[in-house]
């Protein structure tokens, strides 16, 4: 079990890197960071596709269309919203909003699949949801206070960043539910090959997005130097690092953890990603979190852990 926990910790540390890119590249549009990251990930997926070529050959046209949808929304649109949110609202608030993912996904599953799996009474979710909302409110209060103290800050930009973070949350709420629906409908297919198929599907989408972005900037007379921006070496290196470490190695570590840990425990350990991302954000700020921010982080983590525990216990009881 301890090996599984270490794998989950490694996955969280690696996944937290996706929140760092927008902070290290503030002058790069979120759209460019999204297509850059997933173009790199698509290239990484090509040798994996060769290894899984027999399983991929079994996929139908409808399967590939589904893979394209999942890649477009769960990869490109998600990271476009997230990177743009971080650039506008800073690191802590978007990270906290995304940190509610385990609970939001579980709540949506409770609504969509309650008839099949047994619906959890909403009263049992009241406490964890209150804790999560209180935690986000605490962090938001500190960020807003810093915003008011900065004469050059734009409150409207901050609000739009928070809205984009909610958009990212919606994208990654839809993705696992839709992905699980496909896997349940195709129990004879390899989950690994299906993940590889989505990586391969990401490549042409990222390439098309890159071309559209470049063309749009040229037509609009943007001064941003394409295709790799004002710091090409750093941009390319960072996108490759995030594509390799976060998209591939992070998922690999999480799969290793999932094989060794009970589902209830694994679900709670997703909070490692949130804690890693917040740690990176404050390290880049070179500042210790304010006491109210620390309280908010504790409330968020506690709310997620309580919610996952109650939902897992309810699920086990329903199956029994």
PDB file of C-alpha atoms in Angstrom:
ATOM      1  CA  UNK A   1       0.000   0.000   0.000  1.00  0.00           C
ATOM      2  CA  UNK A   2       2.817   2.417   0.800  1.00  0.00           C
ATOM      3  CA  UNK A   3       4.267   1.896  -2.665  1.00  0.00           C
ATOM      4  CA  UNK A   4       0.848   2.762  -4.084  1.00  0.00           C
ATOM      5  CA  UNK A   5       0.704   5.936  -1.976  1.00  0.00           C
ATOM      6  CA  UNK A   6       4.163   6.937  -3.215  1.00  0.00           C
ATOM      7  CA  UNK A   7       3.030   6.398  -6.808  1.00  0.00           C
ATOM      8  CA  UNK A   8      -0.043   8.575  -6.121  1.00  0.00           C
ATOM      9  CA  UNK A   9       2.201  11.260  -4.618  1.00  0.00           C
ATOM     10  CA  UNK A  10       4.455  11.128  -7.687  1.00  0.00           C
ATOM     11  CA  UNK A  11       1.427  11.454  -9.956  1.00  0.00           C
ATOM     12  CA  UNK A  12       0.219  14.496  -8.010  1.00  0.00           C
ATOM     13  CA  UNK A  13       3.645  16.148  -8.168  1.00  0.00           C
ATOM     14  CA  UNK A  14       3.803  15.563 -11.925  1.00  0.00           C
ATOM     15  CA  UNK A  15       0.218  16.621 -12.628  1.00  0.00           C
ATOM     16  CA  UNK A  16       0.772  19.796 -10.638  1.00  0.00           C
ATOM     17  CA  UNK A  17       3.248  20.890 -13.320  1.00  0.00           C
ATOM     18  CA  UNK A  18       0.402  21.750 -15.699  1.00  0.00           C
ATOM     19  CA  UNK A  19      -0.450  24.675 -13.406  1.00  0.00           C
ATOM     20  CA  UNK A  20       3.124  25.988 -13.624  1.00  0.00           C
ATOM     21  CA  UNK A  21       3.331  26.546 -17.383  1.00  0.00           C
ATOM     22  CA  UNK A  22       0.962  29.547 -17.504  1.00  0.00           C
ATOM     23  CA  UNK A  23       2.851  31.171 -14.608  1.00  0.00           C
ATOM     24  CA  UNK A  24       6.236  30.672 -16.301  1.00  0.00           C
ATOM     25  CA  UNK A  25       4.923  31.869 -19.683  1.00  0.00           C
ATOM     26  CA  UNK A  26       2.641  34.800 -18.796  1.00  0.00           C
ATOM     27  CA  UNK A  27       3.187  36.493 -22.166  1.00  0.00           C
ATOM     28  CA  UNK A  28       2.128  33.391 -24.144  1.00  0.00           C
ATOM     29  CA  UNK A  29      -1.580  33.043 -25.026  1.00  0.00           C
ATOM     30  CA  UNK A  30      -3.348  30.171 -23.293  1.00  0.00           C
ATOM     31  CA  UNK A  31      -4.384  28.798 -26.690  1.00  0.00           C
ATOM     32  CA  UNK A  32      -0.737  28.516 -27.776  1.00  0.00           C
ATOM     33  CA  UNK A  33       0.199  26.747 -24.554  1.00  0.00           C
ATOM     34  CA  UNK A  34      -2.684  24.303 -25.021  1.00  0.00           C
ATOM     35  CA  UNK A  35      -1.860  23.339 -28.612  1.00  0.00           C
ATOM     36  CA  UNK A  36       1.858  23.298 -27.813  1.00  0.00           C
ATOM     37  CA  UNK A  37       1.449  20.952 -24.872  1.00  0.00           C
ATOM     38  CA  UNK A  38      -0.791  18.516 -26.694  1.00  0.00           C
ATOM     39  CA  UNK A  39       1.191  18.592 -29.908  1.00  0.00           C
ATOM     40  CA  UNK A  40       4.140  17.408 -27.816  1.00  0.00           C
ATOM     41  CA  UNK A  41       1.959  14.785 -26.122  1.00  0.00           C
ATOM     42  CA  UNK A  42       0.630  13.596 -29.492  1.00  0.00           C
ATOM     43  CA  UNK A  43       4.185  13.019 -30.707  1.00  0.00           C
ATOM     44  CA  UNK A  44       4.914  11.046 -27.530  1.00  0.00           C
ATOM     45  CA  UNK A  45       1.816   8.910 -28.217  1.00  0.00           C
ATOM     46  CA  UNK A  46       3.036   7.803 -31.664  1.00  0.00           C
ATOM     47  CA  UNK A  47       5.488   5.105 -30.471  1.00  0.00           C
ATOM     48  CA  UNK A  48       2.835   3.938 -27.992  1.00  0.00           C
ATOM     49  CA  UNK A  49       0.413   3.665 -30.900  1.00  0.00           C
ATOM     50  CA  UNK A  50       2.846   1.441 -32.773  1.00  0.00           C
ATOM     51  CA  UNK A  51       3.038  -0.856 -29.754  1.00  0.00           C
ATOM     52  CA  UNK A  52      -0.797  -0.965 -29.574  1.00  0.00           C
ATOM     53  CA  UNK A  53      -1.353  -1.083 -33.354  1.00  0.00           C
ATOM     54  CA  UNK A  54      -3.351  -4.336 -33.291  1.00  0.00           C
ATOM     55  CA  UNK A  55      -5.777  -3.051 -30.671  1.00  0.00           C
ATOM     56  CA  UNK A  56      -6.081   0.310 -32.438  1.00  0.00           C
ATOM     57  CA  UNK A  57      -6.901  -1.434 -35.708  1.00  0.00           C
ATOM     58  CA  UNK A  58     -10.063  -2.818 -34.060  1.00  0.00           C
ATOM     59  CA  UNK A  59     -11.463   0.654 -33.421  1.00  0.00           C
ATOM     60  CA  UNK A  60     -14.299   1.700 -35.701  1.00  0.00           C
ATOM     61  CA  UNK A  61     -14.881   5.089 -37.295  1.00  0.00           C
ATOM     62  CA  UNK A  62     -17.381   5.900 -34.535  1.00  0.00           C
ATOM     63  CA  UNK A  63     -14.742   5.026 -31.929  1.00  0.00           C
ATOM     64  CA  UNK A  64     -12.237   7.429 -33.491  1.00  0.00           C
ATOM     65  CA  UNK A  65     -14.881  10.175 -33.607  1.00  0.00           C
ATOM     66  CA  UNK A  66     -15.449   9.618 -29.883  1.00  0.00           C
ATOM     67  CA  UNK A  67     -11.689   9.736 -29.261  1.00  0.00           C
ATOM     68  CA  UNK A  68     -11.531  13.059 -31.117  1.00  0.00           C
ATOM     69  CA  UNK A  69     -14.351  14.474 -28.960  1.00  0.00           C
ATOM     70  CA  UNK A  70     -12.652  13.359 -25.762  1.00  0.00           C
ATOM     71  CA  UNK A  71      -9.304  14.764 -26.900  1.00  0.00           C
ATOM     72  CA  UNK A  72     -10.831  18.075 -27.991  1.00  0.00           C
ATOM     73  CA  UNK A  73     -12.752  18.733 -24.767  1.00  0.00           C
ATOM     74  CA  UNK A  74     -10.778  16.806 -22.142  1.00  0.00           C
ATOM     75  CA  UNK A  75      -7.369  17.880 -23.426  1.00  0.00           C
ATOM     76  CA  UNK A  76      -7.293  20.986 -25.622  1.00  0.00           C
ATOM     77  CA  UNK A  77     -10.331  22.933 -24.397  1.00  0.00           C
ATOM     78  CA  UNK A  78      -9.625  22.007 -20.770  1.00  0.00           C
ATOM     79  CA  UNK A  79      -6.056  23.275 -20.847  1.00  0.00           C
ATOM     80  CA  UNK A  80      -7.010  26.345 -22.871  1.00  0.00           C
ATOM     81  CA  UNK A  81      -9.466  27.319 -20.122  1.00  0.00           C
ATOM     82  CA  UNK A  82      -7.092  26.393 -17.299  1.00  0.00           C
ATOM     83  CA  UNK A  83      -4.000  28.170 -18.626  1.00  0.00           C
ATOM     84  CA  UNK A  84      -6.006  31.290 -19.483  1.00  0.00           C
ATOM     85  CA  UNK A  85      -7.628  31.212 -16.024  1.00  0.00           C
ATOM     86  CA  UNK A  86      -4.258  31.036 -14.253  1.00  0.00           C
ATOM     87  CA  UNK A  87      -2.874  33.914 -16.305  1.00  0.00           C
ATOM     88  CA  UNK A  88      -5.847  36.111 -15.374  1.00  0.00           C
ATOM     89  CA  UNK A  89      -6.653  35.067 -11.798  1.00  0.00           C
ATOM     90  CA  UNK A  90      -3.267  33.804 -10.597  1.00  0.00           C
ATOM     91  CA  UNK A  91      -2.474  30.279  -9.458  1.00  0.00           C
ATOM     92  CA  UNK A  92      -4.308  29.707  -6.147  1.00  0.00           C
ATOM     93  CA  UNK A  93      -7.973  30.315  -7.047  1.00  0.00           C
ATOM     94  CA  UNK A  94      -8.090  28.256 -10.298  1.00  0.00           C
ATOM     95  CA  UNK A  95      -6.165  25.490  -8.540  1.00  0.00           C
ATOM     96  CA  UNK A  96      -8.723  25.404  -5.722  1.00  0.00           C
ATOM     97  CA  UNK A  97     -11.606  25.325  -8.196  1.00  0.00           C
ATOM     98  CA  UNK A  98     -10.032  22.442 -10.137  1.00  0.00           C
ATOM     99  CA  UNK A  99      -9.321  20.748  -6.809  1.00  0.00           C
ATOM    100  CA  UNK A 100     -13.053  20.145  -6.379  1.00  0.00           C
ATOM    101  CA  UNK A 101     -13.013  17.743  -9.347  1.00  0.00           C
ATOM    102  CA  UNK A 102     -13.346  14.480  -7.359  1.00  0.00           C
ATOM    103  CA  UNK A 103     -16.472  15.797  -5.662  1.00  0.00           C
ATOM    104  CA  UNK A 104     -18.021  17.433  -8.732  1.00  0.00           C
ATOM    105  CA  UNK A 105     -17.510  14.260 -10.761  1.00  0.00           C
ATOM    106  CA  UNK A 106     -19.017  12.169  -7.976  1.00  0.00           C
ATOM    107  CA  UNK A 107     -22.009  14.517  -7.658  1.00  0.00           C
ATOM    108  CA  UNK A 108     -22.652  14.346 -11.412  1.00  0.00           C
ATOM    109  CA  UNK A 109     -22.311  10.568 -11.325  1.00  0.00           C
ATOM    110  CA  UNK A 110     -24.776  10.546  -8.425  1.00  0.00           C
ATOM    111  CA  UNK A 111     -27.256  12.402 -10.633  1.00  0.00           C
ATOM    112  CA  UNK A 112     -26.631  10.456 -13.841  1.00  0.00           C
ATOM    113  CA  UNK A 113     -26.099   6.949 -12.527  1.00  0.00           C
ATOM    114  CA  UNK A 114     -28.022   6.956  -9.258  1.00  0.00           C
ATOM    115  CA  UNK A 115     -30.653   4.564 -10.579  1.00  0.00           C
ATOM    116  CA  UNK A 116     -27.976   1.991 -11.412  1.00  0.00           C
ATOM    117  CA  UNK A 117     -25.493   2.464  -8.558  1.00  0.00           C
ATOM    118  CA  UNK A 118     -27.788   3.767  -5.823  1.00  0.00           C
ATOM    119  CA  UNK A 119     -28.249   7.463  -5.164  1.00  0.00           C
ATOM    120  CA  UNK A 120     -26.414   9.003  -2.212  1.00  0.00           C
ATOM    121  CA  UNK A 121     -28.721  11.169  -0.072  1.00  0.00           C
ATOM    122  CA  UNK A 122     -27.844  14.819  -0.625  1.00  0.00           C
ATOM    123  CA  UNK A 123     -27.886  15.445   3.114  1.00  0.00           C
ATOM    124  CA  UNK A 124     -24.685  13.376   3.378  1.00  0.00           C
ATOM    125  CA  UNK A 125     -22.996  15.748   0.939  1.00  0.00           C
ATOM    126  CA  UNK A 126     -23.987  18.918   2.795  1.00  0.00           C
ATOM    127  CA  UNK A 127     -20.980  18.946   5.140  1.00  0.00           C
ATOM    128  CA  UNK A 128     -18.223  18.264   2.562  1.00  0.00           C
ATOM    129  CA  UNK A 129     -19.742  20.712   0.058  1.00  0.00           C
ATOM    130  CA  UNK A 130     -19.906  23.379   2.769  1.00  0.00           C
ATOM    131  CA  UNK A 131     -16.264  22.740   3.666  1.00  0.00           C
ATOM    132  CA  UNK A 132     -15.217  22.999  -0.005  1.00  0.00           C
ATOM    133  CA  UNK A 133     -17.204  26.199  -0.606  1.00  0.00           C
ATOM    134  CA  UNK A 134     -15.743  27.727   2.571  1.00  0.00           C
ATOM    135  CA  UNK A 135     -12.210  26.811   1.500  1.00  0.00           C
ATOM    136  CA  UNK A 136     -12.618  28.401  -1.929  1.00  0.00           C
ATOM    137  CA  UNK A 137     -14.167  31.487  -0.319  1.00  0.00           C
ATOM    138  CA  UNK A 138     -11.172  31.861   2.001  1.00  0.00           C
ATOM    139  CA  UNK A 139      -8.656  31.748  -0.846  1.00  0.00           C
ATOM    140  CA  UNK A 140     -10.811  34.047  -2.972  1.00  0.00           C
ATOM    141  CA  UNK A 141     -10.958  36.585  -0.117  1.00  0.00           C
ATOM    142  CA  UNK A 142      -7.154  36.747   0.099  1.00  0.00           C
ATOM    143  CA  UNK A 143      -6.719  36.991  -3.680  1.00  0.00           C
ATOM    144  CA  UNK A 144      -9.337  39.757  -3.922  1.00  0.00           C
ATOM    145  CA  UNK A 145      -7.629  41.698  -1.120  1.00  0.00           C
ATOM    146  CA  UNK A 146      -4.320  41.490  -3.015  1.00  0.00           C
ATOM    147  CA  UNK A 147      -6.141  42.574  -6.168  1.00  0.00           C
ATOM    148  CA  UNK A 148      -7.591  45.668  -4.486  1.00  0.00           C
ATOM    149  CA  UNK A 149      -4.144  46.578  -3.158  1.00  0.00           C
ATOM    150  CA  UNK A 150      -2.656  46.458  -6.684  1.00  0.00           C
ATOM    151  CA  UNK A 151      -3.542  49.630  -8.584  1.00  0.00           C
ATOM    152  CA  UNK A 152      -2.604  48.021 -11.922  1.00  0.00           C
ATOM    153  CA  UNK A 153      -4.789  44.925 -11.411  1.00  0.00           C
ATOM    154  CA  UNK A 154      -8.041  44.454 -13.319  1.00  0.00           C
ATOM    155  CA  UNK A 155     -10.937  43.009 -11.265  1.00  0.00           C
ATOM    156  CA  UNK A 156     -12.857  42.148 -14.441  1.00  0.00           C
ATOM    157  CA  UNK A 157      -9.886  40.121 -15.704  1.00  0.00           C
ATOM    158  CA  UNK A 158      -9.752  38.274 -12.368  1.00  0.00           C
ATOM    159  CA  UNK A 159     -13.479  37.506 -12.554  1.00  0.00           C
ATOM    160  CA  UNK A 160     -13.086  36.244 -16.126  1.00  0.00           C
ATOM    161  CA  UNK A 161     -10.207  34.049 -14.964  1.00  0.00           C
ATOM    162  CA  UNK A 162     -12.415  32.511 -12.269  1.00  0.00           C
ATOM    163  CA  UNK A 163     -15.102  31.881 -14.906  1.00  0.00           C
ATOM    164  CA  UNK A 164     -12.551  30.190 -17.163  1.00  0.00           C
ATOM    165  CA  UNK A 165     -11.493  27.966 -14.242  1.00  0.00           C
ATOM    166  CA  UNK A 166     -15.123  26.873 -13.891  1.00  0.00           C
ATOM    167  CA  UNK A 167     -15.104  26.142 -17.626  1.00  0.00           C
ATOM    168  CA  UNK A 168     -12.022  23.954 -17.166  1.00  0.00           C
ATOM    169  CA  UNK A 169     -13.787  22.201 -14.286  1.00  0.00           C
ATOM    170  CA  UNK A 170     -16.798  21.486 -16.509  1.00  0.00           C
ATOM    171  CA  UNK A 171     -14.574  20.101 -19.276  1.00  0.00           C
ATOM    172  CA  UNK A 172     -12.857  17.682 -16.932  1.00  0.00           C
ATOM    173  CA  UNK A 173     -16.129  16.732 -15.288  1.00  0.00           C
ATOM    174  CA  UNK A 174     -17.591  15.764 -18.655  1.00  0.00           C
ATOM    175  CA  UNK A 175     -14.466  13.924 -19.791  1.00  0.00           C
ATOM    176  CA  UNK A 176     -14.164  11.089 -17.208  1.00  0.00           C
ATOM    177  CA  UNK A 177     -17.909  10.457 -17.229  1.00  0.00           C
ATOM    178  CA  UNK A 178     -18.006  10.213 -21.018  1.00  0.00           C
ATOM    179  CA  UNK A 179     -14.800   8.181 -21.113  1.00  0.00           C
ATOM    180  CA  UNK A 180     -16.119   5.732 -18.509  1.00  0.00           C
ATOM    181  CA  UNK A 181     -19.350   5.420 -20.495  1.00  0.00           C
ATOM    182  CA  UNK A 182     -17.386   4.335 -23.591  1.00  0.00           C
ATOM    183  CA  UNK A 183     -15.273   1.864 -21.605  1.00  0.00           C
ATOM    184  CA  UNK A 184     -18.371   0.292 -20.037  1.00  0.00           C
ATOM    185  CA  UNK A 185     -19.957  -0.027 -23.486  1.00  0.00           C
ATOM    186  CA  UNK A 186     -16.814  -1.737 -24.843  1.00  0.00           C
ATOM    187  CA  UNK A 187     -15.635  -4.136 -22.122  1.00  0.00           C
ATOM    188  CA  UNK A 188     -13.668  -6.141 -24.693  1.00  0.00           C
ATOM    189  CA  UNK A 189     -11.385  -3.204 -25.574  1.00  0.00           C
ATOM    190  CA  UNK A 190      -8.046  -2.393 -23.954  1.00  0.00           C
ATOM    191  CA  UNK A 191      -8.165   0.700 -21.695  1.00  0.00           C
ATOM    192  CA  UNK A 192      -4.487   1.298 -22.454  1.00  0.00           C
ATOM    193  CA  UNK A 193      -5.093   1.230 -26.204  1.00  0.00           C
ATOM    194  CA  UNK A 194      -8.077   3.560 -25.757  1.00  0.00           C
ATOM    195  CA  UNK A 195      -5.886   6.044 -23.881  1.00  0.00           C
ATOM    196  CA  UNK A 196      -3.305   5.772 -26.663  1.00  0.00           C
ATOM    197  CA  UNK A 197      -6.021   6.384 -29.260  1.00  0.00           C
ATOM    198  CA  UNK A 198      -6.932   9.629 -27.518  1.00  0.00           C
ATOM    199  CA  UNK A 199      -3.276  10.670 -27.530  1.00  0.00           C
ATOM    200  CA  UNK A 200      -3.059   9.985 -31.257  1.00  0.00           C
ATOM    201  CA  UNK A 201      -6.338  11.871 -31.842  1.00  0.00           C
ATOM    202  CA  UNK A 202      -4.904  14.850 -29.984  1.00  0.00           C
ATOM    203  CA  UNK A 203      -2.066  15.246 -32.504  1.00  0.00           C
ATOM    204  CA  UNK A 204      -4.060  16.372 -35.584  1.00  0.00           C
ATOM    205  CA  UNK A 205      -6.328  18.512 -33.406  1.00  0.00           C
ATOM    206  CA  UNK A 206      -3.336  20.281 -31.864  1.00  0.00           C
ATOM    207  CA  UNK A 207      -1.732  20.723 -35.284  1.00  0.00           C
ATOM    208  CA  UNK A 208      -4.948  22.185 -36.724  1.00  0.00           C
ATOM    209  CA  UNK A 209      -5.313  24.435 -33.679  1.00  0.00           C
ATOM    210  CA  UNK A 210      -1.735  25.621 -34.107  1.00  0.00           C
ATOM    211  CA  UNK A 211      -2.367  26.484 -37.778  1.00  0.00           C
ATOM    212  CA  UNK A 212      -5.626  28.319 -36.980  1.00  0.00           C
ATOM    213  CA  UNK A 213      -4.000  30.288 -34.170  1.00  0.00           C
ATOM    214  CA  UNK A 214      -1.023  31.256 -36.327  1.00  0.00           C
ATOM    215  CA  UNK A 215      -3.286  32.297 -39.198  1.00  0.00           C
ATOM    216  CA  UNK A 216      -5.605  34.236 -36.901  1.00  0.00           C
ATOM    217  CA  UNK A 217      -2.711  36.140 -35.357  1.00  0.00           C
ATOM    218  CA  UNK A 218      -1.311  36.973 -38.800  1.00  0.00           C
ATOM    219  CA  UNK A 219      -4.676  38.248 -40.068  1.00  0.00           C
ATOM    220  CA  UNK A 220      -5.249  40.228 -36.872  1.00  0.00           C
ATOM    221  CA  UNK A 221      -1.849  41.896 -37.101  1.00  0.00           C
ATOM    222  CA  UNK A 222      -0.677  40.536 -33.736  1.00  0.00           C
ATOM    223  CA  UNK A 223       2.909  41.364 -32.839  1.00  0.00           C
ATOM    224  CA  UNK A 224       3.440  38.023 -31.117  1.00  0.00           C
ATOM    225  CA  UNK A 225       6.286  36.176 -32.913  1.00  0.00           C
ATOM    226  CA  UNK A 226       4.991  32.843 -34.124  1.00  0.00           C
ATOM    227  CA  UNK A 227       5.392  29.894 -34.186  1.00  0.00           C
ATOM    228  CA  UNK A 228       7.227  29.633 -30.837  1.00  0.00           C
ATOM    229  CA  UNK A 229       6.960  33.089 -29.304  1.00  0.00           C
ATOM    230  CA  UNK A 230       9.644  35.376 -27.859  1.00  0.00           C
ATOM    231  CA  UNK A 231      11.330  32.572 -25.889  1.00  0.00           C
ATOM    232  CA  UNK A 232      11.262  29.661 -28.346  1.00  0.00           C
ATOM    233  CA  UNK A 233      13.779  27.410 -26.592  1.00  0.00           C
ATOM    234  CA  UNK A 234      12.116  27.745 -23.203  1.00  0.00           C
ATOM    235  CA  UNK A 235       8.622  27.333 -24.679  1.00  0.00           C
ATOM    236  CA  UNK A 236       9.494  24.175 -26.621  1.00  0.00           C
ATOM    237  CA  UNK A 237      11.357  22.661 -23.663  1.00  0.00           C
ATOM    238  CA  UNK A 238       8.548  23.411 -21.218  1.00  0.00           C
ATOM    239  CA  UNK A 239       5.822  22.044 -23.517  1.00  0.00           C
ATOM    240  CA  UNK A 240       7.805  18.835 -24.080  1.00  0.00           C
ATOM    241  CA  UNK A 241       8.468  18.510 -20.343  1.00  0.00           C
ATOM    242  CA  UNK A 242       4.789  18.971 -19.452  1.00  0.00           C
ATOM    243  CA  UNK A 243       3.707  16.631 -22.258  1.00  0.00           C
ATOM    244  CA  UNK A 244       6.134  13.929 -21.131  1.00  0.00           C
ATOM    245  CA  UNK A 245       6.004  14.330 -17.350  1.00  0.00           C
ATOM    246  CA  UNK A 246       2.425  15.422 -16.696  1.00  0.00           C
ATOM    247  CA  UNK A 247       0.485  13.855 -19.560  1.00  0.00           C
ATOM    248  CA  UNK A 248       2.378  10.561 -19.828  1.00  0.00           C
ATOM    249  CA  UNK A 249       4.487   9.848 -16.716  1.00  0.00           C
ATOM    250  CA  UNK A 250       1.862  11.271 -14.336  1.00  0.00           C
ATOM    251  CA  UNK A 251      -0.841   9.043 -15.780  1.00  0.00           C
ATOM    252  CA  UNK A 252       1.507   6.061 -15.667  1.00  0.00           C
ATOM    253  CA  UNK A 253       2.209   6.663 -11.963  1.00  0.00           C
ATOM    254  CA  UNK A 254      -1.500   7.054 -11.255  1.00  0.00           C
ATOM    255  CA  UNK A 255      -2.287   3.767 -13.004  1.00  0.00           C
ATOM    256  CA  UNK A 256       0.369   2.070 -10.877  1.00  0.00           C
ATOM    257  CA  UNK A 257      -1.196   3.575  -7.744  1.00  0.00           C
ATOM    258  CA  UNK A 258      -4.694   2.529  -8.809  1.00  0.00           C
ATOM    259  CA  UNK A 259      -3.562  -1.088  -9.143  1.00  0.00           C
ATOM    260  CA  UNK A 260      -2.245  -1.124  -5.558  1.00  0.00           C
ATOM    261  CA  UNK A 261      -4.781   0.958  -3.628  1.00  0.00           C
ATOM    262  CA  UNK A 262      -8.480   0.631  -2.764  1.00  0.00           C
ATOM    263  CA  UNK A 263     -10.629   2.900  -4.908  1.00  0.00           C
ATOM    264  CA  UNK A 264     -11.795   4.875  -1.869  1.00  0.00           C
ATOM    265  CA  UNK A 265      -8.218   5.711  -0.859  1.00  0.00           C
ATOM    266  CA  UNK A 266      -7.083   6.459  -4.421  1.00  0.00           C
ATOM    267  CA  UNK A 267      -9.939   8.913  -4.870  1.00  0.00           C
ATOM    268  CA  UNK A 268      -8.835  10.884  -1.826  1.00  0.00           C
ATOM    269  CA  UNK A 269      -5.199  10.959  -2.948  1.00  0.00           C
ATOM    270  CA  UNK A 270      -6.097  13.024  -6.015  1.00  0.00           C
ATOM    271  CA  UNK A 271      -5.729  15.971  -3.625  1.00  0.00           C
ATOM    272  CA  UNK A 272      -1.945  15.526  -4.026  1.00  0.00           C
ATOM    273  CA  UNK A 273      -2.308  17.283  -7.401  1.00  0.00           C
ATOM    274  CA  UNK A 274      -4.031  20.274  -5.814  1.00  0.00           C
ATOM    275  CA  UNK A 275      -1.468  20.530  -3.017  1.00  0.00           C
ATOM    276  CA  UNK A 276       1.435  20.230  -5.477  1.00  0.00           C
ATOM    277  CA  UNK A 277      -0.002  22.911  -7.763  1.00  0.00           C
ATOM    278  CA  UNK A 278      -0.557  25.290  -4.840  1.00  0.00           C
ATOM    279  CA  UNK A 279       2.965  24.642  -3.568  1.00  0.00           C
ATOM    280  CA  UNK A 280       4.450  25.412  -6.983  1.00  0.00           C
ATOM    281  CA  UNK A 281       2.361  28.596  -7.280  1.00  0.00           C
ATOM    282  CA  UNK A 282       3.557  29.968  -3.933  1.00  0.00           C
ATOM    283  CA  UNK A 283       7.156  28.951  -4.629  1.00  0.00           C
ATOM    284  CA  UNK A 284       7.026  30.971  -7.850  1.00  0.00           C
ATOM    285  CA  UNK A 285       5.567  33.891  -5.901  1.00  0.00           C
ATOM    286  CA  UNK A 286       8.418  33.499  -3.389  1.00  0.00           C
ATOM    287  CA  UNK A 287       5.860  34.071  -0.649  1.00  0.00           C
ATOM    288  CA  UNK A 288       4.353  31.977   2.140  1.00  0.00           C
ATOM    289  CA  UNK A 289       0.561  31.584   1.901  1.00  0.00           C
ATOM    290  CA  UNK A 290      -1.483  33.906   4.091  1.00  0.00           C
ATOM    291  CA  UNK A 291      -3.066  32.262   7.170  1.00  0.00           C
ATOM    292  CA  UNK A 292      -6.548  32.565   5.661  1.00  0.00           C
ATOM    293  CA  UNK A 293      -5.275  30.879   2.478  1.00  0.00           C
ATOM    294  CA  UNK A 294      -3.857  28.003   4.524  1.00  0.00           C
ATOM    295  CA  UNK A 295      -7.201  27.631   6.291  1.00  0.00           C
ATOM    296  CA  UNK A 296      -8.927  27.553   2.898  1.00  0.00           C
ATOM    297  CA  UNK A 297      -6.576  24.856   1.605  1.00  0.00           C
ATOM    298  CA  UNK A 298      -7.187  22.704   4.694  1.00  0.00           C
ATOM    299  CA  UNK A 299     -10.965  23.123   4.334  1.00  0.00           C
ATOM    300  CA  UNK A 300     -10.843  22.139   0.648  1.00  0.00           C
ATOM    301  CA  UNK A 301      -8.749  19.024   1.293  1.00  0.00           C
ATOM    302  CA  UNK A 302     -10.907  18.024   4.242  1.00  0.00           C
ATOM    303  CA  UNK A 303     -14.097  18.527   2.219  1.00  0.00           C
ATOM    304  CA  UNK A 304     -12.825  16.404  -0.675  1.00  0.00           C
ATOM    305  CA  UNK A 305     -11.638  13.613   1.650  1.00  0.00           C
ATOM    306  CA  UNK A 306     -14.949  13.537   3.563  1.00  0.00           C
ATOM    307  CA  UNK A 307     -16.991  13.539   0.352  1.00  0.00           C
ATOM    308  CA  UNK A 308     -14.982  10.768  -1.307  1.00  0.00           C
ATOM    309  CA  UNK A 309     -15.108   8.680   1.877  1.00  0.00           C
ATOM    310  CA  UNK A 310     -18.891   9.014   2.178  1.00  0.00           C
ATOM    311  CA  UNK A 311     -19.482   8.277  -1.482  1.00  0.00           C
ATOM    312  CA  UNK A 312     -17.195   5.253  -1.438  1.00  0.00           C
ATOM    313  CA  UNK A 313     -18.866   3.891   1.687  1.00  0.00           C
ATOM    314  CA  UNK A 314     -22.290   4.406   0.078  1.00  0.00           C
ATOM    315  CA  UNK A 315     -21.152   2.713  -3.145  1.00  0.00           C
ATOM    316  CA  UNK A 316     -19.810  -0.289  -1.224  1.00  0.00           C
ATOM    317  CA  UNK A 317     -23.085  -0.506   0.703  1.00  0.00           C
ATOM    318  CA  UNK A 318     -25.159  -0.347  -2.483  1.00  0.00           C
ATOM    319  CA  UNK A 319     -23.166  -3.167  -4.080  1.00  0.00           C
ATOM    320  CA  UNK A 320     -23.513  -5.214  -0.921  1.00  0.00           C
TER     321      UNK A 320
END
